[in-house]
Coordinates of C-alpha atoms and ligand atoms in Angstrom, one line a residue:
X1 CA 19.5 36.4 14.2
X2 CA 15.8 35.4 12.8
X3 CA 14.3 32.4 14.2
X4 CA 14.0 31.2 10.5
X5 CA 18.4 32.2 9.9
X6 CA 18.6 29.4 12.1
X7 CA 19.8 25.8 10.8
X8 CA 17.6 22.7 11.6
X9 CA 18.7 19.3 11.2
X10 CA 16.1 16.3 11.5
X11 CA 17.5 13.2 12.9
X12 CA 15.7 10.4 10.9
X13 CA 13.6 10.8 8.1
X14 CA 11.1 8.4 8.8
X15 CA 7.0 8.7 9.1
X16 CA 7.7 11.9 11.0
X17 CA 10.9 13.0 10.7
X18 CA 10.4 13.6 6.8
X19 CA 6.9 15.6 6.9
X20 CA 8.6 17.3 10.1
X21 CA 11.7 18.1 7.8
X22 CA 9.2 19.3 5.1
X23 CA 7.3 21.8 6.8
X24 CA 10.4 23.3 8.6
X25 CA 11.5 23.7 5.0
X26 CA 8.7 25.4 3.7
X27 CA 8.2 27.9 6.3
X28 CA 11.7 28.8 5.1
X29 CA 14.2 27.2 7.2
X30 CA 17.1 25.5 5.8
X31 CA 16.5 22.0 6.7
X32 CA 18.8 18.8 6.2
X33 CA 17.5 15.5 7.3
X34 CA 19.8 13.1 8.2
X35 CA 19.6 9.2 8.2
X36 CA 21.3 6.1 8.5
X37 CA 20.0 5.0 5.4
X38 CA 21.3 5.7 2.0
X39 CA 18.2 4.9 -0.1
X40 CA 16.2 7.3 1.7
X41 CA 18.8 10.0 1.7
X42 CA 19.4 9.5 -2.2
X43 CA 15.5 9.1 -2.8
X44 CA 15.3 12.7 -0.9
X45 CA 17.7 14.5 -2.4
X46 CA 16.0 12.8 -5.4
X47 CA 12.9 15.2 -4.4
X48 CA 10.9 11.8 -4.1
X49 CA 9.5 9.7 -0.7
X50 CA 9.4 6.2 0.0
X51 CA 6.1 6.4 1.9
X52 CA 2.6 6.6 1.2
X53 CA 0.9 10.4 3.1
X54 CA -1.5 12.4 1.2
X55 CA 0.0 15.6 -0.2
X56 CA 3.7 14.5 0.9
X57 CA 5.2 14.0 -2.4
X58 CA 4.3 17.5 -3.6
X59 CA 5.6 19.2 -0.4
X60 CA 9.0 17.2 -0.7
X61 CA 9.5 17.9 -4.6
X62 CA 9.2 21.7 -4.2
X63 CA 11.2 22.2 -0.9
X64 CA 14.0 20.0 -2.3
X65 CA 13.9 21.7 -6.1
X66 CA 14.2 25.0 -4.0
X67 CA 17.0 23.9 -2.5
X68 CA 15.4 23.7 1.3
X69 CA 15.9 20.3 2.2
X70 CA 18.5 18.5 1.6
X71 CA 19.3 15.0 2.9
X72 CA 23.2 13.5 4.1
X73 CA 24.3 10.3 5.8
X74 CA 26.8 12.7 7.6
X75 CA 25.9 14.4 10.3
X76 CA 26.5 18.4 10.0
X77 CA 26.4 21.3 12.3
X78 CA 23.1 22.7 12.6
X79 CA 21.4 25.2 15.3
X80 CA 18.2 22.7 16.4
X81 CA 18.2 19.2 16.4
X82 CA 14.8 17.3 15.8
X83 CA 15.0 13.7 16.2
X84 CA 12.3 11.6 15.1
X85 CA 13.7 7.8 15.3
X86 CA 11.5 5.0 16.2
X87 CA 11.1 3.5 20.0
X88 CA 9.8 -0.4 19.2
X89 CA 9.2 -2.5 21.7
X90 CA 11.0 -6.1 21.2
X91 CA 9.0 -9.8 21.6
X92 CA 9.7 -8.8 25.4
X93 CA 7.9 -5.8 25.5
X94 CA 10.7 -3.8 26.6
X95 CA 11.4 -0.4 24.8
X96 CA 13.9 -0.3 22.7
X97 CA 15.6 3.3 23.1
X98 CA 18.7 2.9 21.7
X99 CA 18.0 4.4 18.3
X100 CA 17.4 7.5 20.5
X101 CA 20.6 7.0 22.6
X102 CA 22.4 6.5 18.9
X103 CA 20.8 9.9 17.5
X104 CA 22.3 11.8 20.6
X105 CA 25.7 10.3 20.0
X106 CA 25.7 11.4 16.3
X107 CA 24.3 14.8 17.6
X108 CA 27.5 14.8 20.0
X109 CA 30.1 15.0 17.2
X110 CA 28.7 18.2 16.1
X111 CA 27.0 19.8 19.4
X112 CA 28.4 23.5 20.0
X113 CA 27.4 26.7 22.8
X114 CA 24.2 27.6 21.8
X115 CA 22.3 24.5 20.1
X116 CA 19.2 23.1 20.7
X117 CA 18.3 19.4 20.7
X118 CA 14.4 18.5 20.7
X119 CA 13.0 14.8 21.4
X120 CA 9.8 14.2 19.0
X121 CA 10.0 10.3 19.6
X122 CA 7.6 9.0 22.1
X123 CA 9.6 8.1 24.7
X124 CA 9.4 5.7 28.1
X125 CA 8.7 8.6 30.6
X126 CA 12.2 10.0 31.6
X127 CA 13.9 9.0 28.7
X128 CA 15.2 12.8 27.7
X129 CA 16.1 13.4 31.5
X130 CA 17.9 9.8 32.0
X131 CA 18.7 9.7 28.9
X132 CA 18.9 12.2 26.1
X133 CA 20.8 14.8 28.6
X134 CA 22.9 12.0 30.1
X135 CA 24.5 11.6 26.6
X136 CA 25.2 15.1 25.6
X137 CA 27.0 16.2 29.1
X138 CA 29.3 13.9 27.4
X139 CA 30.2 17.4 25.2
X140 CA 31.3 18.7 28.4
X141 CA 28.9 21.5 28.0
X142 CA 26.7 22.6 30.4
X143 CA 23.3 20.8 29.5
X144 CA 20.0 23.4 29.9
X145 CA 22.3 26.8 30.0
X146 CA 24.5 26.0 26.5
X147 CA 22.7 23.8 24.9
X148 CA 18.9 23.2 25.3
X149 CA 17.1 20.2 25.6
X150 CA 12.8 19.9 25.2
X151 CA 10.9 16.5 24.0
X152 CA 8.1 17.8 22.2
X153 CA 5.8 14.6 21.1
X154 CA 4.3 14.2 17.4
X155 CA 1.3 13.6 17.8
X156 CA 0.4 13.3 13.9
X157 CA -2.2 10.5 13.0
X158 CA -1.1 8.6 9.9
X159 CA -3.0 9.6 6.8
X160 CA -3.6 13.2 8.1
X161 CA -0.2 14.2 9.1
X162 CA 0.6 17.1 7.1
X163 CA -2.5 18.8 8.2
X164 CA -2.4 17.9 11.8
X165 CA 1.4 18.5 12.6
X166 CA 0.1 22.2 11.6
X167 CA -3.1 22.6 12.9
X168 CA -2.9 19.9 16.5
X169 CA -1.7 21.7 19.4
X170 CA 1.7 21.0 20.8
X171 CA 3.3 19.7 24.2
X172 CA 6.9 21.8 24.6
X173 CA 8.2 19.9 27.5
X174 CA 11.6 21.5 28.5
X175 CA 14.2 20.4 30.6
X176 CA 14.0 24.0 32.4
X177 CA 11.7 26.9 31.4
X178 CA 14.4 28.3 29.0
X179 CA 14.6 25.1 27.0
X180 CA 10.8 25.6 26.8
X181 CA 10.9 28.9 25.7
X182 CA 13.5 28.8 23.3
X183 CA 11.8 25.5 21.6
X184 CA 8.3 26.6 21.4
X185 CA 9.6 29.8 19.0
X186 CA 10.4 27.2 16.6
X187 CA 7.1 25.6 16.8
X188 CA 5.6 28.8 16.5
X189 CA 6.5 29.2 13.1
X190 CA 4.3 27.4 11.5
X191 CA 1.8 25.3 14.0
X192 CA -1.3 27.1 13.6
X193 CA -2.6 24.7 17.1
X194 CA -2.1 25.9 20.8
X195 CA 1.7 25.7 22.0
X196 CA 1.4 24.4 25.6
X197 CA 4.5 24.7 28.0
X198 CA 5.6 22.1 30.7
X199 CA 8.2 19.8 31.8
X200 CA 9.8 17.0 29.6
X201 CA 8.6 14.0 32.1
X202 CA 5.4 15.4 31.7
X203 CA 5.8 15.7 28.1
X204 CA 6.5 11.8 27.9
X205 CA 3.9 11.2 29.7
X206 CA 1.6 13.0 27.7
X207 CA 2.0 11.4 24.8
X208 CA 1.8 7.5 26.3
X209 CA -1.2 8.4 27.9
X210 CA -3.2 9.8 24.9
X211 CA -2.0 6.3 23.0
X212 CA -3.1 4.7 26.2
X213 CA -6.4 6.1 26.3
X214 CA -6.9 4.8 22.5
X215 CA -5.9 1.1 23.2
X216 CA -7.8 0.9 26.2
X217 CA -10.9 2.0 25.1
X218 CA -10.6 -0.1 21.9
X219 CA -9.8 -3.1 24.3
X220 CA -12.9 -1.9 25.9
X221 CA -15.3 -2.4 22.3
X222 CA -13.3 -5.5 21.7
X223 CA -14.3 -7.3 25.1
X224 CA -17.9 -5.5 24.2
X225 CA -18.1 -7.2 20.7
X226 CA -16.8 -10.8 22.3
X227 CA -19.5 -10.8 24.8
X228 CA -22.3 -9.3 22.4
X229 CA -21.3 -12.2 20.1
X230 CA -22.1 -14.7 23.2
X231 CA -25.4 -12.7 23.4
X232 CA -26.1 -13.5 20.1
X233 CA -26.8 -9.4 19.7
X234 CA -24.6 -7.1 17.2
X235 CA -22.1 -5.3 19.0
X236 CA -22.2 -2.5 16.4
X237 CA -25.8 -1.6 17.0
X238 CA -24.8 -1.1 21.1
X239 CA -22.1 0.8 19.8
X240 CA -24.5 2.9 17.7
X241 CA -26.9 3.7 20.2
X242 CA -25.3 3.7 23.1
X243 CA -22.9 6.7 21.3
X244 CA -25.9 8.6 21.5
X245 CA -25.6 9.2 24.8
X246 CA -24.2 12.5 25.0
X247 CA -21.1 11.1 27.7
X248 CA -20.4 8.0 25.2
X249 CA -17.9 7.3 22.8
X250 CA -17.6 3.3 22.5
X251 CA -14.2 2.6 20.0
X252 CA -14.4 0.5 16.9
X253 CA -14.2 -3.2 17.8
X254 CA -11.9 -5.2 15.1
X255 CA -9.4 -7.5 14.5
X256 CA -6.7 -6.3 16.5
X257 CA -4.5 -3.2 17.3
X258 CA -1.7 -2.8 14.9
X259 CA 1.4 0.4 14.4
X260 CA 4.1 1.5 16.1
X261 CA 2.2 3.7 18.2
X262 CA -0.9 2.4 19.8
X263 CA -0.2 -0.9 20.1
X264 CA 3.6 -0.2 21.4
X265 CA 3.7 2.8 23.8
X266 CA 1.6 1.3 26.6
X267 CA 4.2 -1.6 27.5
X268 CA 6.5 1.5 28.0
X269 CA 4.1 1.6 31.5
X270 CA 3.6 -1.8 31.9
X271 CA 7.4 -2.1 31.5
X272 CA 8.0 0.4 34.1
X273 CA 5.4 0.3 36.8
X274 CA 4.0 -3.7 36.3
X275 CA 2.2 -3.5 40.1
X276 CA 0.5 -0.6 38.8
X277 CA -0.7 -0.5 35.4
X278 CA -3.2 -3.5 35.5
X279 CA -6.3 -2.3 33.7
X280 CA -3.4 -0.8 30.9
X281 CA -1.7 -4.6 30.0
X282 CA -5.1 -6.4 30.6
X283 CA -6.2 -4.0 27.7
X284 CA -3.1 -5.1 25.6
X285 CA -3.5 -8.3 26.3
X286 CA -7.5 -8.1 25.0
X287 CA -6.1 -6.6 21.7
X288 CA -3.6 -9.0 21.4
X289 CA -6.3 -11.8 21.7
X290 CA -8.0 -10.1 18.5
X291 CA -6.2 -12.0 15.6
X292 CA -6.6 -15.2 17.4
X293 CA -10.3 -14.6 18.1
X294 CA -10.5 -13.5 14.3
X295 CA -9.1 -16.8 13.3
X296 CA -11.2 -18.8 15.4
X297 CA -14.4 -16.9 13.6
X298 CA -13.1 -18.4 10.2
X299 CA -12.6 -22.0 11.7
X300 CA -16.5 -21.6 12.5
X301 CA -17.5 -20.8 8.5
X302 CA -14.6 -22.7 7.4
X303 CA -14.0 -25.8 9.7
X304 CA -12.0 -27.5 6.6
X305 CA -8.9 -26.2 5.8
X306 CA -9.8 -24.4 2.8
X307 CA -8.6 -21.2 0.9
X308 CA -9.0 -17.8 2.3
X309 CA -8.9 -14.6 0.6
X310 CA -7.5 -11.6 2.7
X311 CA -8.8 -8.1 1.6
X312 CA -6.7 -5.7 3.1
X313 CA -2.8 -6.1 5.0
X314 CA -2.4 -2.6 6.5
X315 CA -2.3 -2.0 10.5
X316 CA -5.8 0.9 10.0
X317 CA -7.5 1.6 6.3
X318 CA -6.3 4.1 3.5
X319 CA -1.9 3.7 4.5
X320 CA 0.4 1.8 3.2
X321 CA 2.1 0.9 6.2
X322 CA 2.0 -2.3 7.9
X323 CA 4.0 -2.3 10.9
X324 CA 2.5 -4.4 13.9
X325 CA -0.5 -5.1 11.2
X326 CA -3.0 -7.8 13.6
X327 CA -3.6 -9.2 9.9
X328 CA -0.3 -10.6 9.4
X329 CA -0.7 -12.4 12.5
X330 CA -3.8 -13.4 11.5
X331 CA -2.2 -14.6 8.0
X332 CA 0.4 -16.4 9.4
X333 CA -2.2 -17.8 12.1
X334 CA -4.1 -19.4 8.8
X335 CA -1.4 -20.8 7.6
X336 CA -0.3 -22.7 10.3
X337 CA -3.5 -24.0 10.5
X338 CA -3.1 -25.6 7.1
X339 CA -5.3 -22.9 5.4
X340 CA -4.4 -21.5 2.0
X341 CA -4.1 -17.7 2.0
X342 CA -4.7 -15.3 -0.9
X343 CA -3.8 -11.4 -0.4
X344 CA -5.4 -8.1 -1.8
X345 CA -4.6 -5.0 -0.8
X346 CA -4.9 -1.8 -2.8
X347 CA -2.4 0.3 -0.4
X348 CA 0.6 -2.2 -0.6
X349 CA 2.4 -3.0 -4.1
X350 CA 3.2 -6.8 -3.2
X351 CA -0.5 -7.5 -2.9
X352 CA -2.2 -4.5 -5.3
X353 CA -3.3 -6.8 -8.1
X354 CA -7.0 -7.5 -9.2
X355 CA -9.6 -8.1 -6.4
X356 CA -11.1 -10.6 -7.9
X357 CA -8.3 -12.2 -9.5
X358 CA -7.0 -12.6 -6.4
X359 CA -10.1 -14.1 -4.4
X360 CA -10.9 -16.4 -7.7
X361 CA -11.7 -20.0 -5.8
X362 CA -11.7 -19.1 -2.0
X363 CA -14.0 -20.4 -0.1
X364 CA -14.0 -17.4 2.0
X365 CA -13.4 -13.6 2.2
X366 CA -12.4 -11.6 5.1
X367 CA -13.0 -8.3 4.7
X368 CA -9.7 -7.4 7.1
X369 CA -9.4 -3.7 6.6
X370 CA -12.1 -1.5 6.3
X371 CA -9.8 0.7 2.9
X372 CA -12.3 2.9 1.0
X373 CA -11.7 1.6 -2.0
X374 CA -13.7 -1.9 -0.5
X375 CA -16.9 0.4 -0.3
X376 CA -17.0 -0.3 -4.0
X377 CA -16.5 -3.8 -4.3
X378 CA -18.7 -5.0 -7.1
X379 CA -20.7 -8.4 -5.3
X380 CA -21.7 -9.6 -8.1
X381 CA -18.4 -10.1 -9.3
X382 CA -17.1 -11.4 -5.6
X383 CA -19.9 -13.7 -6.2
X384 CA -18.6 -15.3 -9.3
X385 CA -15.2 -15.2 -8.7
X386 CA -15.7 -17.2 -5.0
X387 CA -15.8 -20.9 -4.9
X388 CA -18.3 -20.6 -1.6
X389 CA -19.9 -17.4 -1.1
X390 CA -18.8 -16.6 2.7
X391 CA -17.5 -13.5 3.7
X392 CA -16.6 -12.4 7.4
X393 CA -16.2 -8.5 8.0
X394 CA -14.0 -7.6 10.5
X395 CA -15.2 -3.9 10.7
X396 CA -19.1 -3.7 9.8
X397 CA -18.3 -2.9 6.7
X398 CA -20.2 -4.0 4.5
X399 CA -23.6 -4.7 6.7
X400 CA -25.8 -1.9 4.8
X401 CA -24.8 -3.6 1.2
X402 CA -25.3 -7.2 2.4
X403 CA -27.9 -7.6 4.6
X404 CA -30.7 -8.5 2.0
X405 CA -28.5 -10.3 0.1
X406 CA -29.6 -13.9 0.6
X407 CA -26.6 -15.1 -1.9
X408 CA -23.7 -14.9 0.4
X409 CA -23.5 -16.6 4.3
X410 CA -22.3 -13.2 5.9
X411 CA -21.0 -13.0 9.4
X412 CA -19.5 -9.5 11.3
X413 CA -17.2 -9.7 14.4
X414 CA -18.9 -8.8 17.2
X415 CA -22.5 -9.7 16.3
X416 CA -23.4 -13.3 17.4
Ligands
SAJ501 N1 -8.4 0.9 16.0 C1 -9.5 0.1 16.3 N2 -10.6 0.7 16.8 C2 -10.8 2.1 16.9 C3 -9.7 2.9 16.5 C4 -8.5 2.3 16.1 O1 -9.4 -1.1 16.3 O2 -11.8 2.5 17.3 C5 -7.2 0.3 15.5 C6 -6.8 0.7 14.1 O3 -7.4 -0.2 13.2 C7 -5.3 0.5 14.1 C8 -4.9 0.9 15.6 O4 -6.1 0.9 16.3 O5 -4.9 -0.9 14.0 C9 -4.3 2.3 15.7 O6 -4.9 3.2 14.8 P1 -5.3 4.7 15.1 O7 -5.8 5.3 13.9 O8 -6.1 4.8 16.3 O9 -3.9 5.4 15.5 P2 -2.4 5.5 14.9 O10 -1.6 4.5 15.5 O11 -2.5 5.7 13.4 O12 -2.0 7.0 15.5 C10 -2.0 7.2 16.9 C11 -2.7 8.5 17.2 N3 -3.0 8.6 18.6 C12 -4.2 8.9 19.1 O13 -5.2 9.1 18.4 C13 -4.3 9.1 20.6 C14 -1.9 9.7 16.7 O14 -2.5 10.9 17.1 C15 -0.5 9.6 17.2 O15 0.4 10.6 16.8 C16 0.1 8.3 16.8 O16 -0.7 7.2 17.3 C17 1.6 8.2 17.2 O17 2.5 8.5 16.5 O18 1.8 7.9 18.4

């Protein structure tokens, strides 16, 4: 049989699971995605996607019209198993596998001789040994000889992930070296990236650390821009120059850390091995601090409570997606505090309505997410339409427009 003859089944078609389902489906596999929700089945089946990813909706129409990918609430045989469900972490910072452990259960009604299962969720290190083989011994089948097991972490940055699930190379970490084998032929079929072979712990791994290595060095430019604003220096000219320095790559300071990755995945470690990982939940904790710090910048232009007008909702700039976004804390932050709040944001439908219309009698702007579309904003308009001319920028936006421009009191984050 052709690696291509073979059935694929994507467990959850999510962020990943549905641009994971979609590119099986056009390098010719017949693909069907299942989920536990019927809108997003009928929407697929439809030809049409519920999120927002560049070049997504075309990909889905044609591999649906050609008959592809199709999408059930039923689990049905299939030769490879993909899941792609989410791992959260809950108000305790404790992972939350169990839409993983769920996924394998489903997978159990319909595992036969021969299949393969494959982890893509980023998992606690261990979870597919502990875990994800635990569950399908239940078949009675002999785990790693009849049915083989790999997690193989997305590693897919939101906004770019049709081109980088092809083109980023790829961690195949089997539970023995035939699982590995057997899994990276599938990948091989259309990831254009180097396929690297290891072992499934290591795999985990893997993939926390790289997310790891993100929020601590972003913790790291957000402690930079906190003391460079007690310096009374901006933080995003040390930034700047010191990245000139051939060794140095200083992160963007900001508001906060927001998604389901970055700002998740580490307290899978602290979780785990607390005595150990110091330096990793110090850096959380720094991140965390961000929308609080944020506020307090706005009490300092705006001691009164006084009407604030939000320009962008989203957890990073140019997605719709706003899970773990720092600025909803950072809304509902301001509205304890007695502050009226006014929302724009170009990505989101709720809040997509006219900029100006929206900031008409504020008393301040935060510029909160650094979208392209705000690279256009017209100031003379913002001018008019504000009852005080203050604006805060989160994200040094805006520093090259307004820095000559005597008309509004203009403060950054991170430059005292
Ligand atoms: N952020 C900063 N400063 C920076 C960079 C990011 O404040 O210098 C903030 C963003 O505003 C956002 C958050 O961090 O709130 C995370 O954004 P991101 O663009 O760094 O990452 P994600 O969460 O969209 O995607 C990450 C990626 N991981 C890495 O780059 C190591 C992606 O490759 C992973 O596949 C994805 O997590 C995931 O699914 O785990």
């Amino acid at each position: 049989m052709f690696i291509k003859d073979k059935k694929i089944c994507v467990v959850g078609i999510g962020y990943i699971g549905l641009p994971t389902a979609s590119i099986y489906a056009k390098a010719g596999f017949e693909v069907m995605g299942y989920d536990v929700n019927q809108e997003t089945v009928d929407a697929l089946n439809r030809g049409e996607i519920t999120i927002e990813e560049p070049g997504l909706a075309e990909v889905v129409k044609s591999v649906v019209a050609s008959g592809k990918l199709r999408a059930s609430t039923q689990i049905m045989p299939a030769d490879a198993f993909f899941i792609a469900v989410p791992t959260p972490v809950g108000n305790n910072h404790v992972a939350d596998i169990s839409y993983i452990e769920e996924s394998c259960r489903t997978i159990l009604k319909v595992l036969k001789p021969g299949d393969v299962v494959v982890l893509e969720s980023t998992s606690p290190p261990g979870t597919t040994m502990n875990t994800v083989v635990k569950i399908l011994e239940e078949s009675g089948l002999n785990i790693g000889e009849e049915v083989l097991v790999a997690h193989t972490p997305e590693r897919v940055i939101p906004g770019k992930i049709l081109k980088e699930l092809i083109d980023n190379s790829r961690i195949v970490g089997g539970i023995n070296e035939k699982s590995s084998n057997v899994v990276a032929k599938y990948f091989e079929t259309f990831v254009k990236g180097k396929i690297i072979k290891t072992d499934a712990t290591t795999a985990e791994m893997c993939k926390v650390m790289e997310n790891t290595f993100r929020d601590v060095n972003i913790a790291l430019a957000n402690e930079m821009a906190l003391i460079c604003e007690q310096l009374g220096i901006s933080a995003w000219e040390v930034r700047e120059l010191s990245n000139h320095h051939p060794r140095v790559s200083i992160h963007m300071p900001g508001p906060g850390v927001g998604g389901h990755c970055i700002a998740v995945d580490p307290w899978f470690l602290v979780e785990q091995f607390g005595e150990t990982a110091k330096l990793i939940h110090r850096a959380r904790k720094i991140n965390d601090s961000m929308p609080k710090h944020t506020f307090g910048l706005i009490k300092k232009m705006c001691p009164e409570e006084c009407r604030v007008g939000i320009l962008g909702v989203t957890f990073k700039p140019d997605v719709d997606d706003m899970r773990e976004s720092p600025i909803l804390e950072l809304i509902g932050l301001l509205k304890e505090g007695g502050y009226e709040v006014a929302i724009h944001d170009p990505h989101v439908k709720k809040y997509n309505s006219d900029l100006y219309d929206t900031v008409e009698g504020a008393d301040l702007v935060v510029l909160a997410v650094n979208h392209a579309e705000f690279k256009e904003v017209d100031f003379d308009k913002l001018e008019k339409a504000l009852k005080t001319p203050k604006i805060l920028d989160t994200r040094n936006y805006w520093e090259d427009k307004l820095k000559n421009d005597d008309r509004f009191e203009y403060e950054i984050l991170g430059r005292g």
